[in-house]
XYZ file of C-alpha atoms in Angstrom:
396
model
C 26.481 24.592 10.538
C 28.462 21.373 10.833
C 28.780 19.332 7.630
C 29.672 15.703 6.904
C 33.371 16.575 6.693
C 33.291 17.538 10.383
C 32.558 13.897 11.298
C 36.058 12.803 10.321
C 36.935 9.334 9.049
C 33.709 7.328 8.670
C 35.311 4.078 7.511
C 33.521 1.209 9.229
C 31.223 3.571 11.132
C 27.445 3.224 11.289
C 25.745 6.494 10.403
C 22.102 7.228 11.164
C 20.581 9.483 8.491
C 17.307 11.344 8.946
C 15.862 11.584 5.449
C 12.547 12.984 4.247
C 10.750 10.149 2.466
C 7.227 11.428 3.059
C 6.102 10.668 -0.480
C 2.561 10.616 -1.919
C 1.199 7.113 -2.448
C -1.557 5.538 -4.497
C -1.898 2.353 -2.488
C 1.719 1.163 -2.430
C 2.735 3.055 -5.589
C 4.773 6.249 -5.165
C 3.235 8.958 -7.368
C 6.067 11.478 -6.913
C 9.494 10.155 -5.940
C 11.190 13.560 -5.769
C 12.034 13.289 -2.087
C 13.485 9.787 -2.461
C 15.695 10.961 -5.316
C 16.772 13.985 -3.265
C 17.921 11.700 -0.441
C 20.379 9.746 -2.605
C 23.407 12.121 -2.775
C 23.959 12.200 0.998
C 23.520 8.441 1.358
C 25.912 7.833 -1.539
C 28.463 10.247 -0.037
C 28.423 8.278 3.210
C 28.694 4.936 1.416
C 31.652 6.240 -0.594
C 33.263 7.243 2.722
C 33.134 3.620 3.877
C 30.180 3.926 6.245
C 27.200 1.683 6.819
C 24.039 3.776 6.483
C 20.869 3.490 8.576
C 18.030 5.552 7.108
C 15.152 6.763 9.240
C 12.155 8.754 8.029
C 8.425 9.257 8.450
C 5.471 8.756 6.137
C 2.112 10.387 6.757
C 0.521 10.663 10.176
C 0.044 7.202 11.665
C -0.678 8.700 15.094
C 2.091 7.021 17.071
C 1.201 3.413 16.252
C 2.055 0.963 13.470
C -0.345 1.104 10.528
C 0.475 -0.922 7.392
C -0.672 1.799 5.010
C 2.078 4.081 6.367
C 4.912 1.577 6.020
C 8.125 2.838 4.445
C 8.316 -0.313 2.284
C 7.584 1.572 -0.987
C 10.266 4.148 -0.153
C 12.794 1.419 0.691
C 12.090 -0.324 -2.613
C 12.487 2.887 -4.625
C 15.663 3.864 -2.760
C 17.076 0.412 -3.521
C 16.430 0.974 -7.230
C 18.063 4.414 -7.182
C 21.141 3.239 -5.263
C 21.475 0.042 -7.276
C 21.781 -2.089 -4.150
C 19.520 -3.687 -1.528
C 17.960 -1.553 1.197
C 16.850 -3.791 4.056
C 13.756 -2.534 5.874
C 13.445 -3.384 9.575
C 10.016 -4.302 10.898
C 10.219 -1.734 13.684
C 12.048 1.423 14.776
C 14.081 0.558 17.853
C 12.901 -2.989 18.619
C 14.330 -6.437 18.001
C 14.095 -6.241 14.212
C 15.885 -2.885 14.099
C 18.651 -4.148 16.384
C 19.163 -7.313 14.336
C 19.050 -5.461 11.009
C 21.642 -2.915 12.142
C 23.868 -5.589 13.730
C 24.050 -7.392 10.384
C 24.892 -4.215 8.458
C 28.346 -4.088 6.839
C 30.231 -1.006 5.548
C 28.835 0.019 2.156
C 25.390 -1.389 2.944
C 22.098 0.405 3.625
C 19.236 -0.419 5.977
C 16.058 1.479 6.786
C 14.137 1.652 10.043
C 10.352 1.538 9.947
C 8.317 4.782 10.130
C 9.589 6.939 13.039
C 6.052 8.178 13.630
C 4.951 4.671 14.553
C 6.440 5.670 17.928
C 4.451 8.369 19.755
C 7.623 9.634 21.438
C 8.873 10.988 18.098
C 6.464 13.934 18.130
C 5.889 14.189 21.894
C 5.771 17.657 23.453
C 7.411 16.160 26.547
C 11.178 16.555 26.274
C 11.958 13.455 28.352
C 9.840 11.227 26.093
C 11.557 12.453 22.924
C 14.963 12.130 24.573
C 14.173 8.521 25.557
C 13.504 7.619 21.931
C 16.578 9.554 20.783
C 18.723 7.572 23.240
C 17.425 4.301 21.815
C 18.115 5.481 18.268
C 21.593 6.713 19.211
C 22.427 3.225 20.456
C 22.229 1.992 16.869
C 24.915 4.234 15.380
C 28.210 6.109 15.737
C 27.119 9.385 14.117
C 24.013 11.256 12.918
C 23.410 13.128 9.671
C 20.362 15.366 9.333
C 19.190 15.332 5.722
C 15.413 15.717 5.972
C 14.958 19.407 5.238
C 11.188 18.962 5.245
C 11.272 18.330 9.012
C 14.043 20.633 10.308
C 11.412 23.077 11.545
C 10.140 20.377 13.938
C 11.479 19.730 17.436
C 11.212 15.960 17.138
C 13.268 13.061 18.448
C 14.724 11.995 15.081
C 15.455 15.585 14.067
C 16.427 17.550 17.166
C 17.070 15.348 20.216
C 19.179 12.761 18.369
C 21.617 15.498 17.282
C 22.468 16.102 20.936
C 23.367 12.465 21.551
C 25.695 11.650 18.642
C 28.337 13.497 16.625
C 25.978 15.311 14.246
C 26.145 17.119 10.919
C 23.968 18.387 8.081
C 23.674 16.258 4.965
C 24.287 17.660 1.502
C 20.563 18.166 0.884
C 20.097 20.272 4.021
C 23.347 22.110 3.290
C 22.169 22.992 -0.235
C 18.695 23.981 0.957
C 20.022 26.390 3.569
C 22.567 27.862 1.147
C 19.974 28.435 -1.595
C 17.233 29.812 0.642
C 19.709 32.044 2.474
C 20.906 33.441 -0.851
C 17.295 34.225 -1.714
C 16.478 35.898 1.598
C 19.718 37.442 2.909
C 20.897 40.407 0.819
C 19.227 39.083 -2.359
C 20.059 40.545 -5.748
C 17.358 42.983 -6.828
C 14.702 43.277 -8.070
C 13.618 40.679 -5.500
C 10.235 39.180 -6.433
C 8.221 36.794 -4.264
C 5.250 34.891 -5.711
C 2.807 33.622 -3.101
C -0.135 31.326 -3.705
C -1.804 28.373 -2.062
C -5.177 28.150 -0.458
C -5.028 30.168 2.764
C -3.642 33.607 3.483
C -3.423 32.622 7.173
C -0.665 30.126 6.233
C 1.418 32.965 4.797
C 0.818 35.826 7.283
C 4.261 35.531 8.864
C 5.923 35.359 5.456
C 4.099 38.438 4.194
C 4.922 40.406 7.333
C 8.623 39.516 7.043
C 8.848 40.163 3.305
C 7.201 43.584 3.429
C 10.545 44.886 4.635
C 12.640 42.896 2.159
C 10.974 42.155 -1.182
C 10.504 44.649 -4.003
C 7.356 42.958 -5.301
C 4.865 40.464 -3.923
C 2.701 38.703 -6.514
C -0.396 37.217 -4.908
C -2.405 34.362 -6.432
C -4.041 31.107 -5.391
C -6.957 30.814 -3.015
C -5.376 33.380 -0.696
C -5.915 36.156 -3.251
C -9.633 36.323 -2.529
C -9.038 37.609 0.978
C -6.915 40.373 -0.590
C -9.688 41.166 -3.070
C -12.239 41.241 -0.244
C -9.945 43.586 1.694
C -10.147 45.968 -1.270
C -13.941 45.834 -1.113
C -14.598 43.391 -3.959
C -17.129 40.573 -3.949
C -15.547 37.127 -4.388
C -18.619 34.969 -5.000
C -18.211 31.458 -3.594
C -14.398 31.654 -3.693
C -12.295 30.653 -0.715
C -12.355 33.520 1.776
C -10.910 33.923 5.271
C -13.075 36.706 6.621
C -11.182 36.780 9.921
C -8.020 37.799 8.042
C -9.464 40.727 6.074
C -8.355 43.357 8.590
C -4.837 41.898 8.748
C -4.622 42.011 4.954
C -5.802 45.624 4.925
C -2.931 46.379 7.286
C -0.435 44.663 4.986
C -1.716 46.570 1.962
C -1.258 49.832 3.840
C 2.214 48.889 5.105
C 3.279 47.873 1.589
C 2.138 51.213 0.175
C 3.984 53.127 2.897
C 7.194 51.123 2.493
C 7.296 51.139 -1.295
C 6.731 47.401 -1.734
C 4.634 46.616 -4.790
C 1.824 44.148 -4.106
C 0.532 42.803 -7.408
C -2.959 41.302 -7.434
C -4.451 39.603 -10.517
C -6.510 41.847 -12.768
C -8.662 38.922 -13.845
C -9.755 35.601 -12.369
C -10.685 32.267 -13.943
C -14.007 31.413 -12.302
C -16.048 28.225 -12.436
C -19.667 27.285 -11.797
C -18.490 24.517 -9.446
C -15.311 22.996 -8.017
C -14.843 20.383 -10.735
C -12.429 19.696 -13.570
C -15.206 19.865 -16.169
C -17.165 22.778 -14.694
C -18.259 25.684 -16.854
C -15.611 28.386 -16.549
C -14.747 31.862 -17.828
C -12.376 34.757 -17.180
C -13.777 37.816 -15.451
C -12.273 41.029 -14.070
C -11.060 40.480 -10.507
C -13.550 43.062 -9.201
C -16.498 41.471 -11.033
C -16.655 37.869 -9.782
C -20.302 36.800 -10.187
C -22.359 35.617 -7.242
C -22.414 31.834 -7.031
C -19.162 31.383 -8.997
C -15.861 30.231 -7.534
C -12.411 31.499 -8.470
C -10.025 28.625 -9.270
C -7.075 30.360 -10.972
C -5.671 33.736 -11.897
C -6.834 34.804 -15.359
C -4.907 35.076 -18.643
C -4.230 38.810 -18.344
C -2.968 38.277 -14.796
C -0.743 35.442 -16.015
C 0.830 37.800 -18.557
C 1.234 40.559 -15.965
C 2.823 38.215 -13.408
C 5.219 36.898 -16.059
C 6.264 40.458 -16.901
C 6.885 41.241 -13.213
C 9.117 38.153 -12.974
C 11.010 38.771 -16.227
C 13.498 41.378 -14.951
C 13.894 39.940 -11.434
C 17.347 38.973 -10.193
C 15.907 36.860 -7.340
C 12.569 35.027 -7.473
C 11.021 32.919 -4.716
C 7.778 31.054 -5.395
C 5.660 29.367 -2.743
C 2.168 28.142 -3.565
C 0.360 27.436 -6.877
C -1.710 30.117 -8.585
C -4.768 27.921 -8.949
C -6.130 24.391 -8.873
C -3.392 23.149 -11.198
C -4.593 19.543 -10.858
C -7.494 20.571 -13.163
C -6.206 21.406 -16.669
C -8.631 24.306 -17.074
C -7.209 25.999 -13.982
C -3.482 25.318 -14.436
C -2.750 28.330 -16.638
C -1.569 30.689 -13.897
C 0.739 28.134 -12.297
C 2.180 27.214 -15.716
C 2.789 30.877 -16.516
C 4.693 31.530 -13.266
C 6.817 28.404 -13.681
C 7.673 29.249 -17.300
C 8.494 32.864 -16.427
C 10.906 31.687 -13.743
C 12.589 29.309 -16.188
C 12.868 32.082 -18.798
C 14.273 34.548 -16.267
C 17.998 35.121 -15.831
C 17.462 35.531 -12.082
C 18.204 33.143 -9.206
C 14.958 31.168 -8.925
C 13.758 29.179 -5.920
C 10.650 26.985 -5.805
C 9.658 26.767 -2.162
C 8.713 23.114 -1.914
C 5.299 21.656 -1.120
C 2.570 22.085 -3.716
C 4.739 24.366 -5.873
C 7.363 21.648 -6.306
C 4.620 19.086 -6.961
C 3.135 21.374 -9.621
C 6.493 21.730 -11.386
C 6.781 17.959 -11.696
C 3.126 17.261 -12.457
C 2.976 19.898 -15.189
C 6.074 18.479 -16.851
C 8.583 21.296 -16.376
C 12.303 20.574 -16.468
C 13.475 20.805 -12.869
C 16.910 21.891 -14.073
C 15.303 25.086 -15.342
C 15.105 26.390 -11.769
C 18.075 27.357 -9.622
C 16.694 25.416 -6.655
C 13.586 23.373 -5.859
C 13.114 22.944 -2.127
C 12.032 19.621 -0.648
C 10.420 21.249 2.388
C 7.345 23.437 2.055
C 6.857 24.168 5.758
C 10.557 24.546 6.492
C 11.125 26.882 3.555
C 8.123 28.961 4.634
C 9.502 29.336 8.145
C 12.882 30.383 6.771
C 11.063 32.987 4.666
C 9.397 34.157 7.875
C 12.806 34.636 9.433
C 12.263 31.992 12.114
C 14.962 29.936 13.835
C 14.509 26.273 12.869
C 15.341 23.902 15.761
C 16.637 21.126 13.511
C 19.172 23.545 12.028
C 20.080 25.397 15.211
C 21.089 22.116 16.883
C 23.652 21.508 14.106
C 25.448 24.798 14.556
C 29.081 24.825 15.679
């Protein structure tokens, strides 16, 4: 994969950087700036090389048209604070404001284009439409750096097509992501433990299928665990259940047994009378969930068991919280997994998305993990063994 060094001397050059600034907002206030902070090293590297940097990114799903609530203004303001210099935000993506903003840009300065998803061509399934937008973007710069790991699994104009039109390379964030996730999935040190959670088992089917031939242990929690419990014949009350996936899960359980992969399910579940932070709750055996109750976390015995299964691992990958960690009463399982990974001597990877959000929200030291991914979907697809278009286009 081509890196920034492959672009040669960047002094006086204008470099278009695709960052991932898709941050959560409360109005115009960023509630988790992790992705903005992660974008800084690549931008700073380019500035130090004498380039002028043009940042492009998306925020939310504006549906191909400008919507004020999806403006990148909060991200531009936060990036300015982190860099310690102004970041000028254009009013559009490839229109008059963008052209004027870029024309005025001097080496060592940073500008940002407005939300790439304000333009419907960005996500078009029609190649010619994406290529048209990529051509317009390419006219603004001399080179392209792909640094938005959270979107490299998408075949989009600002990720894929643009890399065909300019000298292109991976940024340091993408480089580090690929290196860390490859270390965790290609010839990993063993025992190799994968912790899977999140709400739906259907989101993780490809991952499970791929890992059954690679991992030593799969620890299953989150909402997806109830489909596993149902596959073993247990009642799950009002818990989240994907009935159409029960047969697939039965197949995975059988394959795991035949191939010697240990699938660890929680022995107890924290159930609640309702989906609410202050609902009545109690721990029950996983095979005795009462009718009318809803499982919202793995139980305390399961938390201890999962921690023990992580303790001796040499490689640990975690994707998906163990419960509704946003509610204090149901954060115990997620806290236990995070702490066990920190306490482990193994190479530990948090697979982005809700897992990364949980680490920050629950107050864990991010330096306690070997790597925290910025891309939930992209990291999942790498775990599935898929080819990611935004990475493939950067290969030598």
